[in-house]
XYZ file of C-alpha atoms in Angstrom:
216
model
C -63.692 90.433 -194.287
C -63.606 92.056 -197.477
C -65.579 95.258 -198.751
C -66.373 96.007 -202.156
C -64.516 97.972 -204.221
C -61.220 97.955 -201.227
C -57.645 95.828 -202.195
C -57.544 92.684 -201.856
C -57.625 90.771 -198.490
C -53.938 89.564 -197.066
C -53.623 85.862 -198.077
C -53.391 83.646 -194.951
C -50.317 82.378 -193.862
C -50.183 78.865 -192.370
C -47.434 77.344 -190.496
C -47.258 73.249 -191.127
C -45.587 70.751 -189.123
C -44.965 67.077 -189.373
C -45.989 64.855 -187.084
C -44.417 60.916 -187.531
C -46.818 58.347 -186.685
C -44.632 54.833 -185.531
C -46.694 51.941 -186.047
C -46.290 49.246 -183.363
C -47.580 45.748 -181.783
C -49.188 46.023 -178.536
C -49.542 42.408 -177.595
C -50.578 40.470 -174.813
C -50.717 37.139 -174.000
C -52.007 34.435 -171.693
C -51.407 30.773 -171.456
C -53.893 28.550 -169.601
C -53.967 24.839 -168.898
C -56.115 21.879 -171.110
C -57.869 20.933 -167.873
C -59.565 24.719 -167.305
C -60.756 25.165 -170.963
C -62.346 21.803 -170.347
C -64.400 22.853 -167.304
C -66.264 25.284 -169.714
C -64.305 25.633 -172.543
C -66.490 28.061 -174.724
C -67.918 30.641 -171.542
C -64.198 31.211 -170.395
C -62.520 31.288 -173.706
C -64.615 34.590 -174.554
C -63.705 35.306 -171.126
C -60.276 35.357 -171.395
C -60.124 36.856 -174.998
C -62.474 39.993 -173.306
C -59.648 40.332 -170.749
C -56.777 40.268 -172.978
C -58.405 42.746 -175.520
C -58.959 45.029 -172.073
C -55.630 44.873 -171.288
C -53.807 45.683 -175.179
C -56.740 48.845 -175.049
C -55.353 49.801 -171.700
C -51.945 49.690 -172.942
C -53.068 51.781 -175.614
C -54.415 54.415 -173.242
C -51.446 54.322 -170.899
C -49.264 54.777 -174.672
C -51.206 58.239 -175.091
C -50.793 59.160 -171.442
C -47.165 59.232 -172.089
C -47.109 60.581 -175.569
C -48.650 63.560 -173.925
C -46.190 63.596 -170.669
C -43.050 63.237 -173.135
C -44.092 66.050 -175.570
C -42.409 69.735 -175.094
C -43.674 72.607 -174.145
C -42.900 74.840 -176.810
C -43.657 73.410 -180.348
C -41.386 72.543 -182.828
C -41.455 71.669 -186.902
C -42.096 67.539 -185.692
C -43.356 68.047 -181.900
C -46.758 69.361 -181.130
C -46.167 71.514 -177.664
C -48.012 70.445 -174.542
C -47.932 73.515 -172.274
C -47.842 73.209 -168.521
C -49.052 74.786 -165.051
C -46.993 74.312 -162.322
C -49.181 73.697 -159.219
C -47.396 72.699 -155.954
C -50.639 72.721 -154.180
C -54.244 71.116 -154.575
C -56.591 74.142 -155.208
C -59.787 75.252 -156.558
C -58.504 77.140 -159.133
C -55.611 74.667 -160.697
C -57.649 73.539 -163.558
C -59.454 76.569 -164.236
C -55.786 77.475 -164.978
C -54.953 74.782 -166.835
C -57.960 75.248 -169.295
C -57.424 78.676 -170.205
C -53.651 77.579 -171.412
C -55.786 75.051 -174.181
C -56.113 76.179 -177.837
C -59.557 77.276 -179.340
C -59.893 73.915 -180.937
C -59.343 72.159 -177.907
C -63.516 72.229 -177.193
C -64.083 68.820 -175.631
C -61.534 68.663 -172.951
C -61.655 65.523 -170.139
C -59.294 65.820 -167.119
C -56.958 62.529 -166.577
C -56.026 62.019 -163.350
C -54.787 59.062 -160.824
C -57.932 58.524 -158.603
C -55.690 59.389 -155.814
C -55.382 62.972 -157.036
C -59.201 62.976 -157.454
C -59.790 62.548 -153.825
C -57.139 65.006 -152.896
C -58.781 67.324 -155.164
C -62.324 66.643 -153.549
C -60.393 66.547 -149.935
C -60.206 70.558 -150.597
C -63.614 71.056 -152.347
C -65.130 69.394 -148.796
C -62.668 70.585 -146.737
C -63.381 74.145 -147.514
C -67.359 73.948 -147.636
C -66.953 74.768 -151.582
C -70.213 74.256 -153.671
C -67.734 74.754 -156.805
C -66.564 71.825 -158.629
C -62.471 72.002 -158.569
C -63.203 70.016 -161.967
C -65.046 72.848 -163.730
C -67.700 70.453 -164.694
C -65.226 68.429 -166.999
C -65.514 64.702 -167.313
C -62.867 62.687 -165.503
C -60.609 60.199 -166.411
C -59.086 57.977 -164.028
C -55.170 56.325 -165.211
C -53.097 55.277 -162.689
C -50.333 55.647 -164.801
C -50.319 59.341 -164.152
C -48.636 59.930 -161.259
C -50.521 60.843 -157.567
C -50.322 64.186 -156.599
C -48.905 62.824 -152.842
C -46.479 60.817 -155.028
C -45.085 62.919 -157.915
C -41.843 64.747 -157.129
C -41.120 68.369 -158.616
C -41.515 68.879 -161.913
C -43.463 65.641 -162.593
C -47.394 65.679 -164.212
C -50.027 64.463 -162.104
C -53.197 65.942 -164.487
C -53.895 66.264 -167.725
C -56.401 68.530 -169.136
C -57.193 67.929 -173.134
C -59.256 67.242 -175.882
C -58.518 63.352 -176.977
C -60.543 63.668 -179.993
C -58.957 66.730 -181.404
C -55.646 66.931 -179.982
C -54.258 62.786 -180.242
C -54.420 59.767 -182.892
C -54.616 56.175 -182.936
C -53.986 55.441 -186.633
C -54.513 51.478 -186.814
C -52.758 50.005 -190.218
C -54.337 46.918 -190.446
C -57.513 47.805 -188.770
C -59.168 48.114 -185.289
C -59.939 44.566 -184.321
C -57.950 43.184 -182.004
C -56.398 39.722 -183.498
C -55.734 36.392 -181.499
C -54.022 33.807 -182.191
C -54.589 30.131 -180.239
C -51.695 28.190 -179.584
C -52.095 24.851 -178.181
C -49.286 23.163 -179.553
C -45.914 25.072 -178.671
C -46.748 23.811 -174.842
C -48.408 20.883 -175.271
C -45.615 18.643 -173.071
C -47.144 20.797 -170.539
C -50.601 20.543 -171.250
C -51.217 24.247 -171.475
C -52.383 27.022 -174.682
C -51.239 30.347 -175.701
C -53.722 33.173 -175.932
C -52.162 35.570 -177.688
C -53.853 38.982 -178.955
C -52.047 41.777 -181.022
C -52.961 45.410 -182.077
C -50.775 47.076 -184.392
C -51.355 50.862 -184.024
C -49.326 54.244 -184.032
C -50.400 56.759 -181.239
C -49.037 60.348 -181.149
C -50.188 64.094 -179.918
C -51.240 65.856 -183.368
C -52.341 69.118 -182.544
C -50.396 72.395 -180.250
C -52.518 72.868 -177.094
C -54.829 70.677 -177.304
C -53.271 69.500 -174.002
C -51.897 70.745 -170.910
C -49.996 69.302 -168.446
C -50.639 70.236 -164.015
C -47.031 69.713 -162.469
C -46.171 69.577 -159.266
C-alpha cells in the first residue's frame, strides 16, 4: 500500500519454477468377435466405445493420483512440493490437519480416498457418537488406487486432500476427444475386431501446496 508523498513501494520478488509436462498415449483396447456385433451391432458398439473411453479417463485419474503420491515434500526449481501429515490413526481431527498444511490458493479442495478408508473414517465418527463430519464438509473422492488405511504400511499415503483445479494439469496436445480406431482386419482368421481408443495427454502437479498427502 502506498501513501502519497512516501518512497516508493519495494518491488515484488517472485520465485519461478519449471514444471515439464510429458505428453503420453493412454490407450486401451478391446477386441470382440463378428458374431456379437451382429446380435446388435450399433447399441453395443457405443457400448463398448463408452466403456473403453471410461477406462483411458480412469487411467487418467489414477496418472494424477500418482503424480501427486511421487512429488516431494519440499519444493524444488522443477518439483512442486506436496507436504504431508503423518497419521497412524483414524481420527476426527486428521484432515482438519491436513487442510491447514494447503496454500491460500488451494480454495476448492476434495479429499481422495480408497472407499475402504472412508468407512474407517465414518467407523470413528459413529463409533464415538460424533455429530462432526471427520471430512470437514469436503467433497469425496473415491480411487482405489490410493492405498486403504488397514492396508498401507508406514510411510505410505492413504488420503489426499487438494485442489484439482488449481493445483494439477491435464494439457491434451491434440485435443480432448478420445480417438478410436476399428480394426476388423488384423484378426479376421479369427473372426474377431480391435477396439482401440487413445488419449494423448501430459498430467503433472503445477502448483506448491495445493496438495497434501495423510500417511500412515
Amino acid at each position: 500500500i502506498h501513501t502519497e508523498g512516501a518512497a516508493a513501494v519495494t518491488e515484488e520478488e517472485l520465485t519461478l519454477g519449471i514444471v515439464t509436462l510429458v505428453a503420453q498415449s493412454i490407450k486401451k483396447w478391446i477386441s470382440v468377435s463378428d458374431e456379437t456385433l451382429d446380435l446388435d451391432g450399433e447399441a453395443f458398439l457405443r457400448y463398448v466405445y463408452d466403456e473403453v473411453a471410461y477406462q483411458i479417463a480412469k487411467k487418467a485419474a489414477d496418472t494424477v493420483v500418482a503424480s501427486i503420491e511421487a512429488a516431494p515434500t519440499t519444493s524444488t526449481a522443477t518439483a512442486p512440493a506436496v507436504p504431508k501429515v503423518t497419521a497412524t490413526t483414524i481420527a476426527m481431527g486428521t484432515v482438519a490437519a491436513a487442510l491447514s498444511e494447503l496454500s491460500d490458493e488451494a480454495a476448492n479442495p476434495v479429499i481422495m480416498m480408497n472407499k475402504k478408508t472412508y468407512a474407517a473414517f465414518k467407523a470413528v465418527q459413529y463409533a464415538n457418537g460424533y455429530g462432526a463430519d471427520p471430512f470437514e464438509g469436503l467433497t469425496v473422492v473415491f480411487n482405489n488406487t490410493i492405498k486403504a488405511f488397514s492396508a498401507a504400511t508406514t510411510g505410505q499415503t492413504y488420503a489426499i486432500v487438494g485442489d484439482l483445479n488449481h493445483g494439477a494439469l491435464a494439457n491434451f496436445p491434440r485435443g480432448e476427444e478420445i480417438s478410436f480406431k476399428f480394426d476388423d482386419k488384423s484378426l479376421a482368421e479369427k473372426d474377431l475386431v480391435k477396439i482401440i481408443g487413445r488419449e494423448f495427454v501430459a498430467i503433472g502437479v503445477i502448483a506448491p501446496n495445493a496438495f497434501v498427502k495423510i500417511v500412515k
